XYZ file of C-alpha atoms in Angstrom:
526
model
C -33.784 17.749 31.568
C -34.986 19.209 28.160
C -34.472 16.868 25.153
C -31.886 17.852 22.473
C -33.558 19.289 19.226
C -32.424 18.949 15.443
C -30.142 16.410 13.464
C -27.030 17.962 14.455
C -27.401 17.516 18.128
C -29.206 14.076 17.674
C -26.100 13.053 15.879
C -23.687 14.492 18.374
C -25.641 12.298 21.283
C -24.818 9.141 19.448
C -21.449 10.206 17.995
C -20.447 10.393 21.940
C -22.112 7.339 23.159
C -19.741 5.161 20.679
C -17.088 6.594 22.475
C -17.338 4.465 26.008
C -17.238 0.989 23.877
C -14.109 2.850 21.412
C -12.387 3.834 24.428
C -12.285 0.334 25.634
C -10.699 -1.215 22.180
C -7.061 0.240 22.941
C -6.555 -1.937 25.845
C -8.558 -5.057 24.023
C -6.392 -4.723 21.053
C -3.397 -3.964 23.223
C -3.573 -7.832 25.193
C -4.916 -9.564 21.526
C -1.722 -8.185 20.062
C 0.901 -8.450 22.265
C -0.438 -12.291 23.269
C -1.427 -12.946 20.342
C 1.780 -12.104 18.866
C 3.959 -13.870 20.802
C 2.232 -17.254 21.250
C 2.603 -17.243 17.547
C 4.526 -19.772 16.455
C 6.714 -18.047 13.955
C 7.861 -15.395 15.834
C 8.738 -17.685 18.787
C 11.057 -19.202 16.328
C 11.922 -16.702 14.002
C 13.769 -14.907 17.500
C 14.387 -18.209 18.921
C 12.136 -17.632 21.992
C 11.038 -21.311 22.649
C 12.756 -21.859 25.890
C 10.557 -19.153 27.569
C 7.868 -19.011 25.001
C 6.613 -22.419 23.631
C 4.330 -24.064 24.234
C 3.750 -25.041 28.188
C 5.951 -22.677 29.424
C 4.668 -20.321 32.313
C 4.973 -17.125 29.901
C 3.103 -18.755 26.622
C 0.555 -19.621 29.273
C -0.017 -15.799 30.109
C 0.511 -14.275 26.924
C -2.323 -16.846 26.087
C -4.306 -15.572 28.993
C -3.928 -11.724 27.641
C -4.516 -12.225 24.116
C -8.104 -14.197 25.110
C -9.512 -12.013 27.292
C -8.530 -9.514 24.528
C -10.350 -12.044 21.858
C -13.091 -11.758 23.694
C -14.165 -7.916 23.869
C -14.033 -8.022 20.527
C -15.874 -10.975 20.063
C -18.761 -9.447 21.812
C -19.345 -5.403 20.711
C -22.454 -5.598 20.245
C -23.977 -5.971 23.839
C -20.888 -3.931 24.343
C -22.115 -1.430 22.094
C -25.780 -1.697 23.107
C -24.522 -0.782 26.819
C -22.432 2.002 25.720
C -25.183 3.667 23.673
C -28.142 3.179 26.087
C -25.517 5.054 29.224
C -24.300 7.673 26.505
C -28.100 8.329 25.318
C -29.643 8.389 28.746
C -30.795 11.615 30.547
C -30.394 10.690 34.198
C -30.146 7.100 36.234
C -27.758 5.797 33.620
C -27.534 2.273 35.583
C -31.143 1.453 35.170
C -30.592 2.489 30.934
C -27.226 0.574 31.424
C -29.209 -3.177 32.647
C -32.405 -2.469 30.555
C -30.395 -2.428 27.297
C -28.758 -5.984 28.862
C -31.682 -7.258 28.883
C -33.401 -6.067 25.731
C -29.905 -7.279 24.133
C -30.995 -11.287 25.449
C -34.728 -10.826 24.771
C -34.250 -9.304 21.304
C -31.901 -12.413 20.001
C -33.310 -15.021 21.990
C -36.693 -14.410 20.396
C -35.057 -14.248 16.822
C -33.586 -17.603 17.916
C -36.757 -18.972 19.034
C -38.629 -18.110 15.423
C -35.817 -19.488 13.439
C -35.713 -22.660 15.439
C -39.342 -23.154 14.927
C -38.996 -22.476 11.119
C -36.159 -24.933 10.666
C -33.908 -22.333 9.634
C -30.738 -23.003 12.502
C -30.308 -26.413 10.484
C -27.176 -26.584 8.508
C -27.830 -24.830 5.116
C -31.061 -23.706 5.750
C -29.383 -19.697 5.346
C -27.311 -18.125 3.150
C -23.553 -18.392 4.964
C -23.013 -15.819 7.120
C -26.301 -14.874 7.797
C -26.501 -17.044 11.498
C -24.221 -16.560 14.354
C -23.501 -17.383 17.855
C -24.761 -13.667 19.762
C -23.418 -14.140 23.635
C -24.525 -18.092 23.331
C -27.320 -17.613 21.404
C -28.030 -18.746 17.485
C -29.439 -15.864 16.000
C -29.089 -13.370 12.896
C -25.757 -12.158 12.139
C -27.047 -7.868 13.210
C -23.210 -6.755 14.576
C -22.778 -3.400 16.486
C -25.645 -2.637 14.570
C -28.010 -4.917 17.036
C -26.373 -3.416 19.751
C -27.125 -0.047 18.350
C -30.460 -0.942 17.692
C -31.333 -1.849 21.199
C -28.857 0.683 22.936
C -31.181 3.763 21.029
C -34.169 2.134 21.328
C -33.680 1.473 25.327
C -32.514 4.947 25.846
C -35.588 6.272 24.358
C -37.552 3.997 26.363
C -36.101 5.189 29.176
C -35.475 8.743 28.656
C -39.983 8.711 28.205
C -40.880 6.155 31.227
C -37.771 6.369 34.109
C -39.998 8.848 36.150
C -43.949 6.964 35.371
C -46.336 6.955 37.603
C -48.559 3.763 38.103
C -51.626 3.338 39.721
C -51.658 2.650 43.759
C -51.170 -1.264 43.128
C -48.836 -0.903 40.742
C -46.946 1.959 42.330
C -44.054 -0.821 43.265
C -43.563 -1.323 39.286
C -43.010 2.563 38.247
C -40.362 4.717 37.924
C -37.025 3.173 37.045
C -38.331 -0.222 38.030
C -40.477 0.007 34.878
C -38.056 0.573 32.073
C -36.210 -2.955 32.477
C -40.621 -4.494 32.072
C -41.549 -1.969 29.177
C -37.902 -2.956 27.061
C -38.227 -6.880 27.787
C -41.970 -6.298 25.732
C -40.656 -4.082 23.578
C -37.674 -6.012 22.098
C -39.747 -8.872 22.237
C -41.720 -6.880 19.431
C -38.114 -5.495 17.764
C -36.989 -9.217 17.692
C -39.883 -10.211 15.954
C -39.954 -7.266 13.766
C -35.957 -7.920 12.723
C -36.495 -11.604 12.038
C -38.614 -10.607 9.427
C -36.618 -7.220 7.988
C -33.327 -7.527 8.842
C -32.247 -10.665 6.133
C -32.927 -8.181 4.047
C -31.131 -5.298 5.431
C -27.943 -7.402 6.121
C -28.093 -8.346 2.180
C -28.738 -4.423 1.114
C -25.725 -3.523 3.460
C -23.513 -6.889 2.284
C -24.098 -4.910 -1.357
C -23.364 -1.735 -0.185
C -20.543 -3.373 1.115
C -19.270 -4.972 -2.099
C -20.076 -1.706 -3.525
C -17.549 0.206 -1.829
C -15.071 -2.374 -2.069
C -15.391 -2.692 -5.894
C -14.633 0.997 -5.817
C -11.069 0.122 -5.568
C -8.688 3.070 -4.269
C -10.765 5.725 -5.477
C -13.120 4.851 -2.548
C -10.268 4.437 -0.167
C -9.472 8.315 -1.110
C -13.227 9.725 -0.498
C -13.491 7.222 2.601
C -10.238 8.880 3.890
C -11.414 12.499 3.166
C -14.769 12.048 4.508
C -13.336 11.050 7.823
C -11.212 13.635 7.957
C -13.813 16.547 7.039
C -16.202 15.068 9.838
C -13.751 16.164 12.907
C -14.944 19.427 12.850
C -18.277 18.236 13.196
C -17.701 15.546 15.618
C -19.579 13.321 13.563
C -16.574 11.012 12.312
C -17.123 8.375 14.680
C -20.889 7.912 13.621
C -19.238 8.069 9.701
C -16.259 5.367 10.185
C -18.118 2.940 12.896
C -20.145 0.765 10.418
C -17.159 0.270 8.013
C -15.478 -0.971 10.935
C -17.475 -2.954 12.829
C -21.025 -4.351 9.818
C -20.494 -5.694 6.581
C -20.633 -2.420 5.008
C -16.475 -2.855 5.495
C -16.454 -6.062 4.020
C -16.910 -10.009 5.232
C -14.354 -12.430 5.124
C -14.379 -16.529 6.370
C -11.689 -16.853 8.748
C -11.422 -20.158 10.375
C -14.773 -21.364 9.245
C -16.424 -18.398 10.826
C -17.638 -15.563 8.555
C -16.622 -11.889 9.950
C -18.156 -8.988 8.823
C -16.504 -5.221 9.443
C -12.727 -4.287 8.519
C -11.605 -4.011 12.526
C -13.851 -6.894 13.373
C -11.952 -8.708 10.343
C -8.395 -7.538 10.990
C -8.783 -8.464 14.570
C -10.190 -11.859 13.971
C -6.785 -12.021 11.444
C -4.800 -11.587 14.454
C -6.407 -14.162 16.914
C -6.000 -16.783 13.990
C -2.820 -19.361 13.978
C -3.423 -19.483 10.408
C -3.137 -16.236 9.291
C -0.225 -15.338 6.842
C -1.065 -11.845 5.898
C -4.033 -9.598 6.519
C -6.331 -8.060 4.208
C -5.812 -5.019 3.171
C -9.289 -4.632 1.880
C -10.229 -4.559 5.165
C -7.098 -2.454 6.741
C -7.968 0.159 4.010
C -10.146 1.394 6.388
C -7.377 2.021 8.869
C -3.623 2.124 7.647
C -3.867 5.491 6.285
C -4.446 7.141 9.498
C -0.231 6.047 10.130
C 1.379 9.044 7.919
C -0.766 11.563 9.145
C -0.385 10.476 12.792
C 2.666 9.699 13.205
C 4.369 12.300 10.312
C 2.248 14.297 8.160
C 0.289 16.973 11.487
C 3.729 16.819 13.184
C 5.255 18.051 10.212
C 2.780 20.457 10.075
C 3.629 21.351 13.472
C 7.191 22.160 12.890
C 6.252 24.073 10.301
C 4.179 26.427 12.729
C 6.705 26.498 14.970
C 9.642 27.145 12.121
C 7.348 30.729 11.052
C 6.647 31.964 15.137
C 8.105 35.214 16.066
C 11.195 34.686 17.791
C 9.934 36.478 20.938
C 7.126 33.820 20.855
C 8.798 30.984 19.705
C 9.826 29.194 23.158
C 6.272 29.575 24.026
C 4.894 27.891 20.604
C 7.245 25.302 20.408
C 6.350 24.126 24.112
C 2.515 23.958 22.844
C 3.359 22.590 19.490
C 5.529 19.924 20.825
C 3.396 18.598 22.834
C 0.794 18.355 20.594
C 2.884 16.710 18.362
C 4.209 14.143 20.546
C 0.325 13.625 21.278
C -0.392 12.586 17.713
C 2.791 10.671 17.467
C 1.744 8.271 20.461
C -1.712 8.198 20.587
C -2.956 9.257 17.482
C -5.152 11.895 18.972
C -4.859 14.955 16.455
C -7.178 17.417 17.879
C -5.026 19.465 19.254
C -3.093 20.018 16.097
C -5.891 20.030 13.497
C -7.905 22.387 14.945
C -4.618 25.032 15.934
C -5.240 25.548 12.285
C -8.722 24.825 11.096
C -10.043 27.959 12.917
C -7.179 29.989 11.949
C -6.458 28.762 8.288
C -9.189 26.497 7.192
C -7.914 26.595 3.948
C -4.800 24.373 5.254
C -7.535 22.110 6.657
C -9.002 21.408 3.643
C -5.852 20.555 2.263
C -5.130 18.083 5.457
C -8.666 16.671 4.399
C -7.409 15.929 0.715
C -3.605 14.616 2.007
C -5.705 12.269 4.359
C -7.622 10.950 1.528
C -4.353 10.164 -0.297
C -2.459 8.738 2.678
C -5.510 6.150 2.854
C -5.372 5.061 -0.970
C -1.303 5.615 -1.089
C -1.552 2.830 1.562
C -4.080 0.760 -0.052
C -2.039 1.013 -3.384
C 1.258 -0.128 -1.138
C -0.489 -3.746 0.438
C -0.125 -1.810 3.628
C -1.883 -4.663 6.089
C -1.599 -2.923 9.507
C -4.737 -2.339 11.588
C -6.005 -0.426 14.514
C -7.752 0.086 17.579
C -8.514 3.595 18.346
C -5.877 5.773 17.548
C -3.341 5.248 14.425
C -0.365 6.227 16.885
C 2.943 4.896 17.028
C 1.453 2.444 19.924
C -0.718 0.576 17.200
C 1.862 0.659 14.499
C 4.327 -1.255 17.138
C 1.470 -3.512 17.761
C -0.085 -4.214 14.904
C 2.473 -3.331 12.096
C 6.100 -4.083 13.369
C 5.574 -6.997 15.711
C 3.142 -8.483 13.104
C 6.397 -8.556 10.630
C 6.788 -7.234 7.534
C 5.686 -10.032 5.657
C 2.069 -9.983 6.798
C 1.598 -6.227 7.053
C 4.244 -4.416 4.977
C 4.195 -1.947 7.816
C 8.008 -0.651 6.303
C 5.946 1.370 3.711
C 4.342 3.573 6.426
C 7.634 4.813 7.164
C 9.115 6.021 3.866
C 5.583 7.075 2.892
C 5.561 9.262 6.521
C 8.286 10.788 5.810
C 7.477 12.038 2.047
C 4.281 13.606 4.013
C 6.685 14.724 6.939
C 8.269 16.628 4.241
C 5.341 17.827 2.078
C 3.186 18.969 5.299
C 6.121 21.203 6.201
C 7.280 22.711 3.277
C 3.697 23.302 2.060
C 2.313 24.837 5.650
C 5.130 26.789 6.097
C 4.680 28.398 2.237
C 1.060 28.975 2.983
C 1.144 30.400 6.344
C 3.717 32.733 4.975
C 2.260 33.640 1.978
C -0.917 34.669 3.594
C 0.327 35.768 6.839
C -2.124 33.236 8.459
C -1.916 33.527 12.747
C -0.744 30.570 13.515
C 0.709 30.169 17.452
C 3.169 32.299 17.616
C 2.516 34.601 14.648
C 0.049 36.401 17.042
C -0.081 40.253 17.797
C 0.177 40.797 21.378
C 2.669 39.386 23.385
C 1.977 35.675 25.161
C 1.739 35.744 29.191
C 3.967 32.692 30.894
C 3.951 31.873 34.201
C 5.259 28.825 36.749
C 2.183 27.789 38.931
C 2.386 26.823 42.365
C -0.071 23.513 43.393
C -2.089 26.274 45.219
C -2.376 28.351 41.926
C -3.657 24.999 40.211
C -5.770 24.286 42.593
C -7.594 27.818 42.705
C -7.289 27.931 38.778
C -9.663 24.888 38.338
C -12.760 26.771 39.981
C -12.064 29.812 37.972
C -11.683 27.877 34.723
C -14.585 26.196 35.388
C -16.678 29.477 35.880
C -15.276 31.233 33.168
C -16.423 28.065 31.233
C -19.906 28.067 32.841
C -19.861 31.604 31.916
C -18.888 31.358 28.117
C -21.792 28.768 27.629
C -24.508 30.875 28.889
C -24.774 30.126 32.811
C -26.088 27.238 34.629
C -29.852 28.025 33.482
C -29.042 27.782 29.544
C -27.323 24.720 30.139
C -29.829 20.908 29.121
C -26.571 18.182 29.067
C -22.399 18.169 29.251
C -20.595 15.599 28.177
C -17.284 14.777 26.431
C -15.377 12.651 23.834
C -11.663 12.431 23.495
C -11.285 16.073 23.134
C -13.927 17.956 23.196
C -16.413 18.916 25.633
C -19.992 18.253 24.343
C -22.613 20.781 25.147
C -26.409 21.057 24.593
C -27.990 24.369 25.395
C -31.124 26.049 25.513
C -30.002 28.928 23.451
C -26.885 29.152 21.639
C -27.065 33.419 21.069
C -25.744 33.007 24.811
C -22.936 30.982 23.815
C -19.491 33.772 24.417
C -16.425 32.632 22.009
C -14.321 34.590 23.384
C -14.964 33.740 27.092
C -14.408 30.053 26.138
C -11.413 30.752 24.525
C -10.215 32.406 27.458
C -10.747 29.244 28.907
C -8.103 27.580 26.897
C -10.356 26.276 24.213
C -8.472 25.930 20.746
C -11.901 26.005 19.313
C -16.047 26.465 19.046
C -18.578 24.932 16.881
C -22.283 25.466 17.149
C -24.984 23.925 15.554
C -28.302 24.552 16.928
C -28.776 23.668 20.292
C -25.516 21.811 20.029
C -22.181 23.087 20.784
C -18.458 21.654 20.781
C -15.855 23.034 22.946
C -12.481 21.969 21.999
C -9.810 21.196 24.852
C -8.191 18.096 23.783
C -7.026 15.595 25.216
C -7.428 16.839 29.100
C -11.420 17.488 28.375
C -12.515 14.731 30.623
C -10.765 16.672 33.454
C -12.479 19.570 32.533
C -15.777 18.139 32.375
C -15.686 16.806 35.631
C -14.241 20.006 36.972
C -17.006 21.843 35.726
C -19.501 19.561 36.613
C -18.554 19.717 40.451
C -18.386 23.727 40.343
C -22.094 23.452 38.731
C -23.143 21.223 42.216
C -21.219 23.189 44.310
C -23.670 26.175 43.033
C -26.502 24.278 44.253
């Protein structure tokens, strides 16, 4: 397999290798905060739940069960992180990337262990606070996600160069994929070295980044929010928002003698903590804001759309605008919706980049304490907002807030749209096909989706690596002239980006269906 060429591509690799740990922080954050939340002794008796609740009762015992093993994904992200990278980054015989980056993980910290032991620097005020922490079991430099990044790129490059060496006759038994687990223990024996050294000093540049962005107050929270937002198209949000979440460029905090560095790391460690009686909103600035867009600010947008359809098309545009809405209600997966309109209006997606930036500071401004795992849906608002009680997240401001943004998203799409006569779904010229589809219909539809899809990209031979994210199917090609819009689109693609070599097909949330369709019609061609 070729390797992917320029920045854009590069970026689009790692952007999608975040997304195996992300996609496991929903159900992590879903046991924390439900056992977390009721093994809490003030809602037990706030709602007089004692008798099946307190303390040694059979339930308390497996809500405590549920919100550990939750505690304890996010207590360890970075080898986490380290795996996710190295399989996401990996050109073929992911397993071997997968247990190499393990490895290099252990052998990267234990020999940053091993130097500060020797220089007396794992005694008790021998380092700044914070600077030391317990890494899977082992006392080494506080490096985050970002020493799981660190190793999960580095492996991945290691492996992607030496999975298919050749050794000489007598060492024949050590090549191939036997070698990359032997070349990344020397190697991050090297990097561990090499970071006990630098990395004091990165951790105190990013620790004043940090502060830096925090002392911006909410006129940060409002470029933070817009950033994020502007970065969907590109697919390069996750690789914008991860370190504010998870390194001390979101902030540090002490929270039960243990320092915590990143605003989800923080929020999370809030919610695992007896002691906590309200969480910071200097570190849920990073999150909150995503609530009134989510939940009322794109489905608002939606109606709007639907409210402006041509009456012959309206049954049909409601069906897909419902459901798209209900999508971003509950999950907090916007796709769908945002890009209906960014390739049809973008003007009204720049404007959805500036509301986004305001929803973050409006919630800043408000206290607003409620955090996230993945999504910003309804599902984490319950979680982490309502059941948390008002008093430690003033999660009641999300709602009157959504609903100003309900209102301004419709009133001002709907003007817009109208005003310029932007094609929205339903506004279209020709006249929408339905049809019911038998299983057998289905069945037969899949193969010719997936050629059309082959098709649109160029054919088997242009194709170097398919993958996915959330919504979008993630494509590097040998040359992107072959690249068909329109057959894509055919496809049921809501949208097309291309940069370089790289190229994002949007589907939403069924993509990983899609990919997997597509990948078996590509075997089946032999």
């Amino acid at each position: 397999m070729k390797k992917e060429n320029g920045l854009f591509s590069i970026l689009q690799r790692v952007g999608r290798s975040f997304m195996l740990p992300i996609a496991l922080l929903p159900i992590a954050g879903l046991l924390l905060g439900i056992g977390s939340s009721l093994t809490n002794q003030t809602t037990i008796e706030t709602y007089n739940l004692g008798a099946i609740l307190g303390t040694g009762t059979l339930l308390n015992s497996v809500m405590q069960i549920l919100a550990q093993t939750g505690n304890i994904v996010f207590a360890n992200l970075p080898i986490i992180f380290a795996m996710g990278v190295a399989l996401g980054m990996a050109e073929r015989e992911h397993g071997t990337a997968v247990l190499s980056a393990a490895i290099a993980f252990f052998i990267m910290h234990q020999t940053i262990s091993t130097l500060l032991a020797l220089n007396g620097q794992l005694a008790e005020g021998a380092m700044l606070s914070g600077t030391i922490s317990n890494v899977v079991g082992i006392q080494s430099l506080e490096m985050g996600v970002f020493g799981g990044i660190i190793v999960g790129l580095g492996v991945a490059a290691l492996h992607n160069r030496f999975y298919k060496i050749e050794l000489p006759t007598v060492l024949s038994f050590f090549g191939g994929v036997r070698f990359v687990p032997i070349i990344s223990t020397f190697a991050y024996i090297l990097v561990g070295t090499l970071m006990y050294f630098i990395w004091p000093y990165v951790q105190r540049a990013i620790y004043s980044l940090g502060d830096l962005v925090l002392r911006s107050g909410f006129f940060g929270t409002f470029i933070y929010g817009t950033i994020e937002r502007a970065l969907i198209p590109f697919g390069l949000h996750h690789v914008f928002y991860m370190p504010f979440w998870q390194t001390g460029l979101g902030g540090s905090m002490v929270i039960d003698g243990q320092t915590i560095a990143g605003a989800q790391n923080i929020f999370f460690a809030q919610l695992a903590s007896p002691s906590t009686t309200q969480f910071s909103v200097e570190a849920t600035r990073f999150m909150s804001g995503k609530f009134p867009l989510m939940i009322f600010g794109l489905p608002g947008a939606a109606l709007a759309m639907y409210s402006v359809a041509k009456p012959t098309k309206k049954k049909v545009a409601g069906g897909l605008l419902l459901s798209a809405a209900l999508t971003s209600i509950l999950t907090g997966i916007t796709e769908p919706l945002e890009f209906t309109f960014l390739f049809v209006a973008p003007v009204l997606y720049v404007i959805h980049c500036i509301f986004a930036g305001l929803a973050y500071m409006i919630m800043h401004i408000l206290n607003v304490g409620v955090g996230m795992t993945f999504s910003g849906g309804v599902i984490d608002l319950f979680l982490f907002g309502i059941l948390q009680g008002n008093d430690k997240t003033n999660w009641i401001n999300v709602i009157w807030v959504g609903l100003i943004y309900f209102a301004v998203y419709y009133f001002i799409f709907r003007f817009l749209i109208r005003k310029f006569n932007f094609v929205t779904p339903g506004r279209e010229d020709d006249e929408a096909d339905t049809k019911l589809y038998t299983r057998k219909d289905v069945n037969a539809a899949k193969e010719d989706k997936s050629a059309l899809i082959l098709e649109g990209l160029g054919g088997k031979d242009n194709l170097v690596n398919v993958d996915c994210c959330a919504t979008r199917l993630r494509v590097t090609v040998k040359d992107s002239s072959k690249v068909n819009d329109t057959l894509l689109k055919e496809s049921g693609a809501s949208g097309i980006i291309k940069s370089g070599s790289g190229v994002q097909v949007i589907y939403g949330p069924r993509v990983t269906v899609i990919k997997s369709n597509l990948e078996d019609y590509i075997e089946s061609l032999g």
